[in-house]
XYZ file of C-alpha atoms in Angstrom:
698
model
C 149.129 -31.045 -125.159
C 150.896 -28.473 -127.380
C 154.230 -28.780 -125.673
C 155.520 -31.577 -123.504
C 158.273 -31.588 -120.836
C 159.751 -34.356 -118.764
C 158.509 -34.303 -115.214
C 161.019 -33.164 -112.672
C 162.480 -35.133 -111.141
C 162.362 -37.632 -114.005
C 160.225 -40.715 -113.468
C 161.318 -43.837 -115.405
C 158.922 -46.407 -114.045
C 155.658 -47.643 -115.463
C 153.719 -45.674 -112.726
C 153.760 -41.909 -112.117
C 152.776 -40.801 -108.589
C 152.335 -37.075 -108.004
C 152.226 -35.936 -104.396
C 151.020 -32.645 -103.025
C 148.993 -31.702 -106.060
C 148.055 -28.044 -106.237
C 145.294 -26.090 -107.894
C 147.898 -24.871 -110.470
C 148.233 -28.398 -111.753
C 144.540 -28.529 -112.754
C 144.064 -29.757 -116.353
C 147.773 -30.744 -116.789
C 148.166 -33.644 -119.221
C 150.525 -36.514 -118.691
C 151.965 -39.141 -121.067
C 154.712 -41.782 -120.960
C 157.376 -42.303 -123.664
C 158.078 -46.022 -123.809
C 161.390 -47.160 -125.572
C 163.074 -50.512 -125.796
C 165.882 -52.558 -127.280
C 164.366 -52.436 -130.651
C 162.758 -49.019 -130.303
C 165.464 -46.556 -129.549
C 163.393 -43.466 -130.365
C 160.416 -44.607 -128.180
C 156.678 -44.307 -128.605
C 154.242 -41.935 -126.784
C 151.279 -43.170 -124.758
C 147.914 -41.445 -124.953
C 147.586 -38.260 -122.906
C 145.757 -38.402 -119.491
C 144.363 -35.194 -117.926
C 144.684 -34.373 -114.196
C 141.613 -32.528 -112.796
C 142.047 -30.883 -109.351
C 138.730 -30.479 -107.389
C 138.404 -27.455 -105.050
C 137.123 -28.198 -101.447
C 133.630 -27.164 -100.301
C 133.367 -23.650 -98.878
C 130.262 -21.814 -97.557
C 130.305 -18.122 -98.312
C 126.761 -17.223 -97.173
C 125.210 -18.782 -94.034
C 121.418 -19.420 -93.479
C 119.673 -16.705 -91.416
C 117.268 -16.984 -88.488
C 113.684 -16.681 -89.744
C 110.415 -15.589 -88.066
C 107.020 -16.504 -89.631
C 103.385 -16.903 -88.574
C 101.654 -20.227 -88.097
C 100.492 -21.562 -91.452
C 102.962 -19.504 -93.539
C 106.104 -20.727 -95.357
C 109.711 -20.292 -94.104
C 112.901 -20.243 -96.263
C 116.547 -20.917 -95.348
C 119.399 -20.570 -97.965
C 123.197 -20.897 -98.195
C 125.803 -19.965 -100.798
C 128.714 -22.441 -101.236
C 131.580 -23.132 -103.619
C 133.541 -26.257 -104.485
C 133.699 -28.959 -107.093
C 130.593 -31.124 -107.577
C 128.722 -29.744 -104.602
C 125.860 -31.678 -102.926
C 123.508 -30.388 -100.138
C 121.673 -32.027 -97.233
C 119.437 -30.061 -94.807
C 119.086 -31.172 -91.193
C 116.890 -30.179 -88.242
C 117.476 -30.102 -84.482
C 114.539 -29.944 -82.062
C 116.701 -29.902 -78.906
C 118.743 -26.745 -79.351
C 121.448 -28.231 -81.582
C 122.348 -31.234 -79.451
C 121.188 -33.755 -82.017
C 120.609 -33.361 -85.746
C 118.492 -35.423 -88.140
C 118.036 -35.328 -91.867
C 114.789 -33.818 -92.983
C 112.198 -36.222 -94.268
C 111.826 -36.157 -97.161
C 115.539 -35.271 -97.715
C 116.141 -31.743 -99.077
C 119.240 -31.597 -101.399
C 119.044 -28.019 -102.675
C 120.775 -24.886 -101.443
C 117.402 -23.518 -100.321
C 115.072 -25.113 -97.734
C 111.390 -24.144 -97.979
C 109.079 -25.145 -95.082
C 105.401 -24.899 -96.044
C 102.521 -24.171 -93.646
C 104.661 -24.194 -90.513
C 103.017 -25.222 -87.271
C 103.354 -24.008 -83.695
C 105.149 -27.268 -82.893
C 108.058 -26.195 -85.141
C 108.806 -23.087 -83.037
C 112.537 -22.823 -82.073
C 113.554 -25.665 -84.382
C 117.142 -25.155 -85.779
C 118.092 -25.896 -89.363
C 121.581 -26.336 -91.055
C 122.880 -27.576 -94.388
C 125.761 -30.014 -94.880
C 127.774 -29.399 -98.101
C 129.973 -32.112 -99.653
C 132.065 -32.414 -102.874
C 132.430 -35.448 -105.074
C 135.924 -36.329 -103.921
C 135.275 -35.739 -100.218
C 132.177 -37.272 -98.531
C 132.789 -35.401 -95.285
C 130.273 -32.566 -95.153
C 130.960 -28.984 -94.311
C 128.033 -27.874 -92.080
C 126.557 -24.407 -92.233
C 125.795 -22.384 -89.120
C 122.436 -23.347 -87.524
C 119.511 -20.990 -88.207
C 116.520 -20.788 -85.786
C 112.882 -20.845 -86.925
C 110.592 -18.700 -84.776
C 106.875 -19.496 -85.330
C 104.479 -16.834 -84.114
C 100.883 -17.938 -83.230
C 97.758 -16.251 -84.611
C 95.725 -14.302 -82.081
C 93.423 -16.750 -80.206
C 90.880 -16.129 -77.454
C 90.830 -18.604 -74.553
C 88.462 -16.752 -72.199
C 85.521 -14.733 -73.515
C 84.111 -11.663 -71.787
C 81.046 -12.621 -69.712
C 77.656 -10.952 -69.376
C 77.748 -8.669 -66.383
C 74.951 -7.309 -64.187
C 75.587 -4.421 -61.784
C 73.525 -1.841 -60.040
C 73.250 1.685 -61.379
C 76.296 3.773 -60.257
C 78.520 0.727 -59.693
C 81.551 -0.311 -61.799
C 81.485 -3.026 -64.427
C 84.400 -4.967 -65.905
C 84.687 -7.112 -69.046
C 87.924 -9.081 -69.642
C 89.350 -11.254 -72.379
C 92.197 -13.761 -72.200
C 94.058 -14.307 -75.508
C 97.265 -15.838 -76.834
C 99.460 -14.935 -79.821
C 102.456 -12.765 -80.727
C 102.436 -8.989 -80.377
C 98.848 -8.802 -79.101
C 96.886 -5.525 -79.086
C 93.275 -4.910 -77.965
C 90.453 -2.660 -79.061
C 87.120 -2.668 -77.162
C 83.892 -1.785 -78.947
C 80.341 -0.974 -77.834
C 76.913 -1.531 -79.443
C 73.735 0.102 -78.161
C 71.575 -2.005 -80.485
C 72.438 -5.470 -79.236
C 74.902 -8.092 -80.401
C 74.044 -7.555 -84.063
C 75.667 -4.106 -83.958
C 76.614 -1.615 -85.300
C 79.815 -1.461 -83.246
C 81.862 1.601 -82.248
C 85.452 1.662 -80.972
C 85.862 2.902 -77.402
C 88.647 5.476 -77.378
C 91.602 4.516 -75.241
C 90.175 1.116 -74.317
C 93.105 -1.000 -75.568
C 93.776 -3.239 -72.581
C 92.688 -6.809 -72.111
C 90.060 -5.629 -69.585
C 87.436 -2.947 -70.105
C 86.566 -1.059 -66.929
C 83.317 0.927 -66.910
C 83.037 3.231 -63.926
C 79.736 4.418 -62.373
C 77.484 2.867 -65.013
C 74.158 4.576 -65.617
C 70.662 3.221 -66.347
C 71.112 4.485 -69.922
C 73.847 1.893 -70.427
C 71.466 -0.976 -69.649
C 71.596 -3.702 -72.319
C 74.703 -2.212 -73.997
C 76.793 -4.912 -75.654
C 80.598 -5.060 -75.652
C 83.218 -6.940 -77.681
C 86.994 -6.780 -78.136
C 89.064 -7.029 -81.340
C 92.360 -8.815 -80.583
C 95.167 -8.214 -83.106
C 98.761 -9.476 -83.196
C 101.936 -9.893 -85.225
C 100.130 -12.521 -87.229
C 96.844 -11.866 -89.002
C 93.895 -12.033 -89.091
C 92.696 -10.451 -85.891
C 89.941 -12.165 -83.846
C 86.833 -10.732 -82.204
C 85.440 -11.917 -78.887
C 81.864 -12.950 -78.342
C 79.265 -10.416 -77.360
C 78.872 -9.626 -73.632
C 75.848 -7.700 -72.393
C 75.807 -5.194 -69.566
C 72.691 -5.272 -67.403
C 72.286 -2.172 -65.278
C 69.850 -2.944 -62.491
C 67.747 -0.132 -61.080
C 67.038 0.209 -57.362
C 63.559 -0.697 -56.158
C 60.909 2.033 -56.320
C 57.164 2.059 -55.614
C 55.103 3.706 -58.361
C 51.589 2.757 -57.149
C 50.822 2.655 -53.420
C 48.244 0.319 -51.770
C 44.824 1.939 -51.250
C 42.589 1.729 -48.170
C 39.521 -0.471 -48.691
C 36.172 -1.279 -47.054
C 34.509 -4.667 -46.747
C 32.270 -6.932 -44.776
C 33.175 -9.592 -42.247
C 33.392 -13.020 -43.816
C 34.285 -11.524 -47.183
C 37.638 -10.752 -48.798
C 39.820 -7.659 -49.196
C 42.663 -6.946 -51.620
C 45.637 -4.566 -51.420
C 48.112 -4.110 -54.289
C 51.409 -2.338 -54.871
C 53.281 -1.599 -58.110
C 57.051 -1.435 -58.021
C 59.946 -0.976 -60.432
C 63.507 -2.189 -60.212
C 65.539 -5.342 -60.692
C 64.815 -8.617 -58.900
C 61.900 -7.232 -56.932
C 60.693 -9.046 -53.809
C 57.599 -8.281 -51.748
C 56.716 -8.807 -48.104
C 53.364 -7.678 -46.706
C 53.088 -6.495 -43.125
C 50.185 -5.666 -40.808
C 49.808 -3.206 -37.941
C 47.021 -3.642 -35.394
C 47.975 -0.568 -33.356
C 47.578 2.266 -35.847
C 51.013 1.876 -37.436
C 53.089 1.872 -34.241
C 54.405 -1.662 -34.799
C 54.469 -3.871 -37.863
C 54.688 -7.657 -38.244
C 54.684 -9.926 -41.287
C 51.256 -11.234 -42.237
C 50.792 -14.934 -41.533
C 51.180 -16.899 -43.655
C 53.847 -14.712 -45.321
C 52.710 -13.145 -48.621
C 55.509 -12.411 -51.130
C 53.509 -11.234 -54.140
C 52.565 -7.728 -55.259
C 48.954 -8.361 -54.210
C 47.687 -9.237 -50.736
C 44.277 -10.957 -50.666
C 42.612 -11.445 -47.290
C 39.798 -14.003 -47.229
C 37.232 -14.614 -44.507
C 37.983 -11.298 -42.808
C 36.726 -10.993 -39.231
C 35.502 -8.113 -37.097
C 38.804 -8.236 -35.169
C 40.609 -7.107 -38.351
C 38.651 -3.826 -38.521
C 41.000 -0.788 -38.816
C 44.067 -2.991 -39.367
C 46.729 -1.280 -41.527
C 48.686 -3.070 -44.264
C 51.897 -2.128 -46.073
C 54.368 -3.864 -48.408
C 58.159 -3.915 -48.030
C 59.583 -3.847 -51.572
C 63.221 -4.902 -52.026
C 65.330 -5.825 -55.052
C 68.717 -6.734 -56.412
C 69.976 -3.190 -55.782
C 67.825 -2.528 -52.701
C 68.696 -5.129 -50.106
C 67.103 -3.376 -47.147
C 63.804 -2.689 -48.930
C 61.455 0.312 -48.905
C 58.081 0.536 -47.192
C 54.922 1.341 -49.086
C 52.274 3.667 -47.702
C 49.931 2.131 -45.122
C 46.394 1.199 -46.279
C 43.537 0.754 -43.784
C 40.958 -2.066 -43.791
C 37.507 -0.859 -42.679
C 34.919 -3.599 -42.001
C 31.187 -3.707 -41.469
C 29.658 -6.716 -39.688
C 27.989 -9.321 -41.893
C 24.577 -10.535 -40.791
C 24.845 -13.609 -38.549
C 21.816 -15.441 -37.174
C 22.554 -16.669 -33.663
C 19.105 -18.069 -32.779
C 17.062 -19.933 -35.384
C 13.271 -20.318 -35.385
C 12.155 -23.796 -34.210
C 9.391 -25.946 -35.709
C 6.302 -26.209 -33.507
C 3.246 -28.439 -33.223
C 0.037 -27.187 -31.603
C -3.583 -28.108 -31.530
C -5.904 -26.165 -33.795
C -6.758 -22.734 -32.281
C -3.744 -22.645 -29.933
C -1.365 -19.698 -30.567
C 2.288 -20.291 -31.488
C 5.349 -17.973 -31.694
C 8.553 -18.268 -33.801
C 11.660 -16.331 -32.679
C 14.963 -15.383 -34.390
C 18.065 -13.480 -33.125
C 20.749 -11.966 -35.382
C 23.742 -9.587 -35.323
C 25.176 -7.294 -37.988
C 25.502 -3.680 -39.139
C 22.172 -2.009 -40.082
C 20.147 -5.036 -38.947
C 16.488 -5.404 -40.149
C 13.955 -8.311 -40.072
C 11.202 -9.543 -42.420
C 9.093 -12.711 -41.842
C 8.009 -14.918 -44.785
C 5.702 -17.935 -45.227
C 5.662 -20.856 -47.707
C 2.523 -22.919 -48.262
C 4.065 -25.291 -50.847
C 6.887 -26.962 -48.965
C 9.455 -24.210 -49.528
C 9.081 -23.988 -53.308
C 8.025 -20.319 -53.101
C 7.966 -17.721 -50.318
C 5.910 -14.558 -49.681
C 5.890 -11.940 -46.947
C 3.463 -12.633 -44.088
C 0.377 -10.445 -44.055
C 0.371 -8.059 -42.347
C 4.142 -7.544 -42.695
C 6.199 -8.333 -39.619
C 9.596 -6.632 -39.168
C 10.315 -7.765 -35.597
C 12.390 -10.710 -34.446
C 9.252 -12.682 -33.349
C 6.232 -13.894 -35.294
C 3.032 -15.016 -33.483
C 0.114 -16.917 -35.055
C -2.861 -16.383 -32.777
C -5.367 -19.073 -33.879
C -3.794 -21.549 -36.327
C -6.215 -23.677 -38.356
C -5.844 -27.219 -39.689
C -5.438 -25.714 -43.181
C -2.251 -23.998 -41.955
C -0.659 -27.299 -40.911
C 2.574 -27.800 -42.877
C 3.111 -24.076 -43.481
C 6.782 -23.102 -43.243
C 8.095 -19.850 -41.763
C 11.447 -18.104 -42.013
C 12.895 -14.670 -41.222
C 15.038 -12.681 -43.673
C 17.660 -10.660 -41.752
C 19.292 -7.896 -43.825
C 21.969 -5.252 -43.179
C 24.697 -3.069 -44.684
C 26.735 -6.075 -45.786
C 23.737 -8.177 -46.768
C 21.291 -5.954 -48.664
C 19.548 -9.029 -50.129
C 19.268 -10.578 -46.677
C 20.189 -13.827 -44.955
C 17.505 -16.493 -44.583
C 16.995 -18.116 -41.238
C 16.340 -21.831 -40.880
C 12.855 -22.966 -41.860
C 10.390 -23.660 -39.046
C 7.377 -25.836 -39.822
C 3.990 -25.337 -38.224
C 2.111 -28.537 -37.438
C -1.550 -28.069 -36.488
C -2.641 -31.262 -34.756
C -6.137 -32.836 -34.789
C -7.686 -35.782 -32.906
C -7.500 -39.308 -34.343
C -10.378 -40.748 -36.466
C -10.521 -44.240 -38.031
C -11.851 -43.996 -41.594
C -11.630 -47.737 -42.361
C -11.826 -50.843 -40.135
C -9.931 -54.179 -40.342
C -11.951 -56.962 -42.065
C -12.135 -60.727 -41.504
C -9.538 -62.723 -43.496
C -9.763 -66.251 -44.795
C -6.173 -67.465 -45.141
C -4.337 -70.620 -46.079
C -2.022 -72.701 -43.973
C 1.577 -71.493 -44.553
C 0.545 -68.274 -46.353
C 0.501 -64.659 -45.130
C -2.418 -62.592 -43.840
C -2.613 -58.788 -43.683
C -4.959 -56.612 -41.555
C -5.022 -52.837 -42.090
C -6.889 -49.682 -41.044
C -6.978 -46.097 -42.306
C -6.778 -43.259 -39.788
C -6.651 -39.462 -39.840
C -5.249 -37.200 -37.171
C -1.965 -35.752 -35.943
C 1.074 -37.616 -34.673
C -0.722 -40.963 -34.820
C 0.746 -43.969 -33.018
C -0.489 -47.534 -33.626
C -0.582 -50.731 -31.559
C -2.098 -54.023 -32.783
C -3.624 -56.486 -30.315
C -4.701 -60.135 -30.467
C -7.409 -62.167 -28.715
C -6.821 -65.948 -28.627
C -9.801 -68.280 -28.173
C -12.071 -65.432 -27.013
C -9.597 -64.260 -24.337
C -8.632 -60.664 -23.572
C -6.812 -58.527 -26.158
C -3.074 -58.156 -25.552
C -0.446 -56.040 -27.335
C 1.606 -57.711 -30.061
C 5.365 -57.373 -30.564
C 7.377 -57.598 -33.757
C 8.286 -61.259 -33.418
C 7.620 -64.107 -35.841
C 5.050 -64.395 -37.373
C 4.123 -60.716 -36.746
C 5.532 -57.560 -38.395
C 4.199 -54.001 -38.522
C 2.582 -54.224 -35.079
C 3.093 -50.447 -34.525
C 1.897 -49.396 -37.996
C -1.540 -49.221 -39.568
C -0.858 -52.559 -41.345
C -0.309 -55.855 -39.501
C 1.383 -58.675 -41.473
C 1.184 -62.312 -40.313
C 3.504 -64.738 -42.073
C 2.923 -67.611 -41.896
C -0.624 -67.652 -40.606
C -0.290 -71.278 -39.507
C -1.889 -72.366 -36.198
C -3.646 -69.023 -35.677
C -7.115 -70.037 -36.847
C -9.872 -68.293 -34.818
C -7.663 -65.462 -33.492
C -9.154 -61.971 -33.496
C -7.123 -58.783 -34.125
C -7.780 -55.086 -33.459
C -5.835 -51.769 -33.467
C -5.448 -49.051 -30.825
C -4.653 -45.629 -32.409
C -3.768 -42.474 -30.487
C -2.647 -38.941 -31.466
C -0.684 -36.451 -29.369
C -1.297 -33.880 -28.182
C -4.900 -33.490 -29.213
C -6.640 -36.798 -28.555
C -6.910 -40.143 -26.633
C -6.908 -43.803 -27.758
C -9.311 -44.966 -30.511
C -9.900 -48.758 -30.797
C -10.853 -50.370 -34.107
C -13.325 -53.204 -34.640
C -11.925 -56.726 -34.231
C -11.357 -58.921 -37.286
C -11.321 -62.746 -37.465
C -8.473 -64.793 -38.930
C -9.865 -67.991 -40.522
C -6.964 -70.257 -41.637
C -7.951 -73.008 -44.072
C -6.079 -76.271 -44.608
C -4.282 -76.805 -47.947
C -5.664 -79.465 -50.316
C -3.573 -82.628 -50.981
C -3.305 -84.108 -54.487
C -2.095 -87.503 -55.783
C -1.347 -88.154 -59.489
C -1.785 -91.678 -60.978
C -1.365 -93.257 -64.437
C -4.479 -95.365 -65.203
C -3.050 -98.296 -67.179
C 0.408 -97.834 -68.662
C 3.406 -95.627 -68.115
C 4.968 -96.765 -71.419
C 2.870 -96.423 -74.579
C 3.066 -96.643 -78.369
C 0.788 -95.243 -81.085
C -1.721 -98.075 -80.588
C -1.632 -97.937 -76.775
C -2.856 -94.865 -74.830
C -3.104 -94.113 -71.114
C -4.772 -91.569 -68.826
C -3.355 -89.550 -65.870
C -5.840 -89.187 -62.980
C -5.799 -86.805 -59.979
C -7.180 -87.577 -56.535
C -7.723 -84.535 -54.233
C -8.614 -84.425 -50.545
C -10.721 -83.123 -49.034
C -13.346 -83.151 -51.711
C -14.319 -79.756 -53.004
C -14.423 -77.402 -55.953
C -10.907 -77.094 -57.425
C -9.047 -75.678 -60.402
C -6.087 -77.585 -61.882
C -2.652 -76.554 -63.189
C -0.740 -79.244 -65.110
C 3.049 -79.113 -65.525
C 4.986 -81.104 -68.101
C 8.739 -81.322 -67.471
C 8.319 -78.409 -65.029
C 6.556 -76.140 -67.577
C 2.928 -75.082 -67.171
C 0.592 -76.505 -69.871
C -2.150 -73.830 -70.084
C -4.495 -76.018 -72.170
C -4.770 -78.663 -69.421
C -7.340 -77.595 -66.795
C -9.298 -80.824 -66.092
C -8.741 -83.356 -63.325
C -7.440 -85.964 -65.818
C -5.454 -86.097 -69.041
C -5.519 -88.691 -71.849
C -1.892 -89.126 -72.943
C -0.733 -90.037 -76.507
C 2.709 -90.716 -78.027
C 3.028 -86.970 -78.659
C 2.810 -86.255 -74.929
C 5.813 -88.080 -73.436
C 7.202 -86.371 -70.316
C 7.151 -86.021 -66.512
C 3.912 -84.585 -65.142
C 2.829 -83.023 -61.849
C -0.240 -80.969 -60.836
C -1.239 -78.131 -58.453
C -4.874 -77.681 -57.370
C -6.517 -74.549 -55.937
C -9.669 -74.497 -53.826
C -12.147 -72.226 -55.618
C -13.843 -71.233 -52.362
C -10.781 -70.485 -50.190
C -8.144 -69.780 -52.830
C -5.761 -72.165 -51.057
C -3.459 -74.080 -53.351
C -1.813 -77.434 -52.824
C 1.832 -78.156 -53.140
C 2.814 -79.906 -56.367
C 1.657 -83.473 -56.613
C 3.894 -86.456 -57.007
C 5.322 -86.868 -60.519
C 4.187 -89.363 -63.129
C 6.427 -90.164 -66.072
C 4.967 -91.272 -69.412
C 7.537 -92.786 -71.778
C 7.529 -94.789 -75.011
C 7.025 -98.553 -75.235
C 9.561 -100.168 -77.548
C 8.195 -101.815 -80.726
C 9.515 -102.743 -84.180
C 6.058 -102.436 -85.700
C 5.231 -99.919 -88.387
C 2.116 -98.127 -87.110
C -0.380 -96.925 -89.759
C -3.663 -95.191 -88.888
C -6.431 -94.607 -89.608
C -6.500 -97.827 -91.554
C -8.564 -98.113 -93.732
C -8.451 -94.405 -94.651
C -9.741 -92.096 -97.354
C -6.165 -91.284 -98.425
C -4.835 -89.209 -95.505
C -3.155 -91.238 -92.792
C -0.209 -91.206 -90.417
C 2.789 -93.553 -90.202
C 4.976 -93.900 -87.084
C 8.046 -95.981 -86.275
C 10.203 -96.022 -83.163
C 13.425 -93.956 -83.237
C 15.820 -93.739 -80.354
C 17.612 -90.727 -81.839
C 16.330 -87.336 -82.979
C 17.427 -85.893 -86.327
C 17.576 -89.244 -88.147
C 16.458 -89.128 -91.814
C 14.090 -91.848 -93.039
C 12.414 -92.445 -96.374
C 8.797 -93.571 -96.748
C 7.810 -95.380 -100.018
C 4.248 -96.438 -100.900
C 3.445 -98.929 -103.700
C 0.062 -99.895 -105.227
C -1.018 -103.480 -105.706
C 0.667 -103.546 -109.143
C 4.007 -102.692 -107.587
C 4.128 -99.112 -108.833
C 5.554 -96.581 -106.407
C 2.961 -93.857 -105.929
C 4.608 -91.939 -103.052
C 8.072 -91.264 -101.656
C 9.219 -88.685 -99.090
C 12.008 -88.130 -96.538
C 11.216 -87.421 -92.900
C 13.450 -86.351 -90.003
C 12.782 -87.782 -86.540
C 11.953 -85.384 -83.689
C 10.928 -87.898 -81.024
C 10.487 -91.610 -80.325
C 7.416 -91.960 -82.597
C 7.674 -89.007 -84.965
C 4.492 -88.692 -87.104
C 4.986 -89.126 -90.859
C 1.858 -87.594 -92.446
C 0.800 -88.958 -95.831
C -1.788 -87.424 -98.190
C -3.039 -89.700 -100.992
C -6.539 -88.262 -101.239
C -6.624 -88.755 -105.021
C -5.351 -92.323 -104.951
C -7.548 -95.125 -106.272
C -9.151 -97.566 -103.896
C -6.593 -100.283 -103.357
C -4.388 -102.078 -100.870
C -1.011 -100.298 -100.723
C 2.371 -101.474 -99.474
C 4.127 -99.065 -97.121
C 7.921 -99.363 -96.888
C 10.243 -97.466 -94.465
C 13.988 -97.176 -95.254
C 16.885 -95.817 -93.198
C 19.290 -93.183 -94.526
C 21.386 -95.902 -96.223
C 18.362 -97.378 -97.994
C 18.035 -100.358 -95.689
C 14.436 -101.480 -95.117
C 13.380 -100.977 -91.508
C 9.745 -102.082 -91.631
C 6.746 -102.644 -93.954
C 2.997 -102.491 -93.585
C -0.231 -102.249 -95.582
C -2.889 -99.563 -95.766
C -6.329 -99.773 -97.335
C -7.584 -96.699 -99.158
C -11.343 -96.751 -99.829
């Protein structure tokens, strides 16, 4: 604005248009001199400045960047131009399409924080614009490479191999620039750990492992371009040893019927056992049956046929598939005592000899006879001692009857001996009757029993009957007879058998014939018949009494049992009973003949009940002060009140009573009352008068 020159070519219009402006024209000032008819010199307008903006230009492009997952990545550009603005874009398809970042980044530097694996190979560029030109100038694309951290996808696994074999542990991992370092621990998974020199591959190969490496633990440290490194889990090496026998089975001795045991001790992994037997001195071997797969073979119930059998165990394992044979052990057996013939019980007559015999087998066999005189509770050796297989008693006595005998057979396998069966000696005697049957007086319909007592051996019994003086014939167990072949004959009922005679035939084998008892008479008596009758009334009140009478046929000497409502009344023993109002009920009677003991059936029943009356009963009347009042009640448990007044109208007595029967007694005691005529009043529970009466007290 210091100096001013006319534009060239001159412009004389109200508008100045400049074309093809250049950077050299930046900050030029322009004004217009306006003149007119009246203003020849002209006047100057204000000055206006022309500013020339330079276009956008990128001098430094963004560079490809490589980072690890989770780290930050930076991209930058350097640009020039007037009023620059920036806008960063991303392409996830190799630059085919571009999208603004969200949120929009408008600085010359793009910072991506905590990049993820999903951003790998994304491309980034920046569009630069100036204020007078909205068309952006795009930078070159820059690629983001995202490297993953080391990660283990497959862990090394525990491995078991046999001693001398190879073992392999492998790891599968992902990540950039991976390297491996295998480590070993001899103290388990808790360490400490030592690097294995040269073992830097993903698989660790251990050749010809030894027993000393058993239970070693292995792990691998996996490192990569990105940190930190990762360590695998712990994998254990199991080195299995081949099967070996450290303790061999030992030959054993035993007895038939017993048990025998053979054992083997082995070492190695996954041991299995299989016992075998040889019955030909070891020439051939077969598995025992049933198969035994434990370290111990137990044979139970061994037999003589197993004597000199040999037994061995085939021990196999994880590393010994074929198996190794143990030494052979021999089973030597002695025979257990076995009794093949038992002594047999015997019965003889007194003085007749008897012999008991036993037969046995076994190693070192010996015999010893014993006797028990108390039913087998205790035993003692016979005297003199008998060590043969037979025992003879020359002249047995009756006192020896019931003695028991046995033989104890002992041997190498049974030093305490084996007892034979028990044989009982029965010394028989002839039959003797020590008591005879007696005559019986019985009752029609009842039972009769005849019995005898006999001594002797092996007694048999047979009862006989004689009817109307006829011959005696054997009885059978048919009604009315039971026990016809025992010492007691039961006859039930003894009806219609009056006058029969009975006797018993007893015999005893082998020492005697038949013994016949005396005969006994059966005298069957008829049962009495009784009729019960009420003398005058069946319905009574306190002033009316009645008597129950019995009539018995045939006439005789009888005892009486009275029953009231089916219950025996012990106090009633006479042939009649005077009944009062306190004795209501249904009566029947049984009579028994004193001479024969035969009892009747129950008599007919006689019922004594109350006679209805609305009278107030007072007695004794006159009295000396103690008397009884009764009034009919159809219901038990009813409360009534008794009032007594003297001749002046004064009440001298009042009391409540509860009914317990039709004519419940209401006892009154006025022993100290003056001689007078008294009014007796009876009220119900509501105070209503039921009845009145008078009593004279002397």
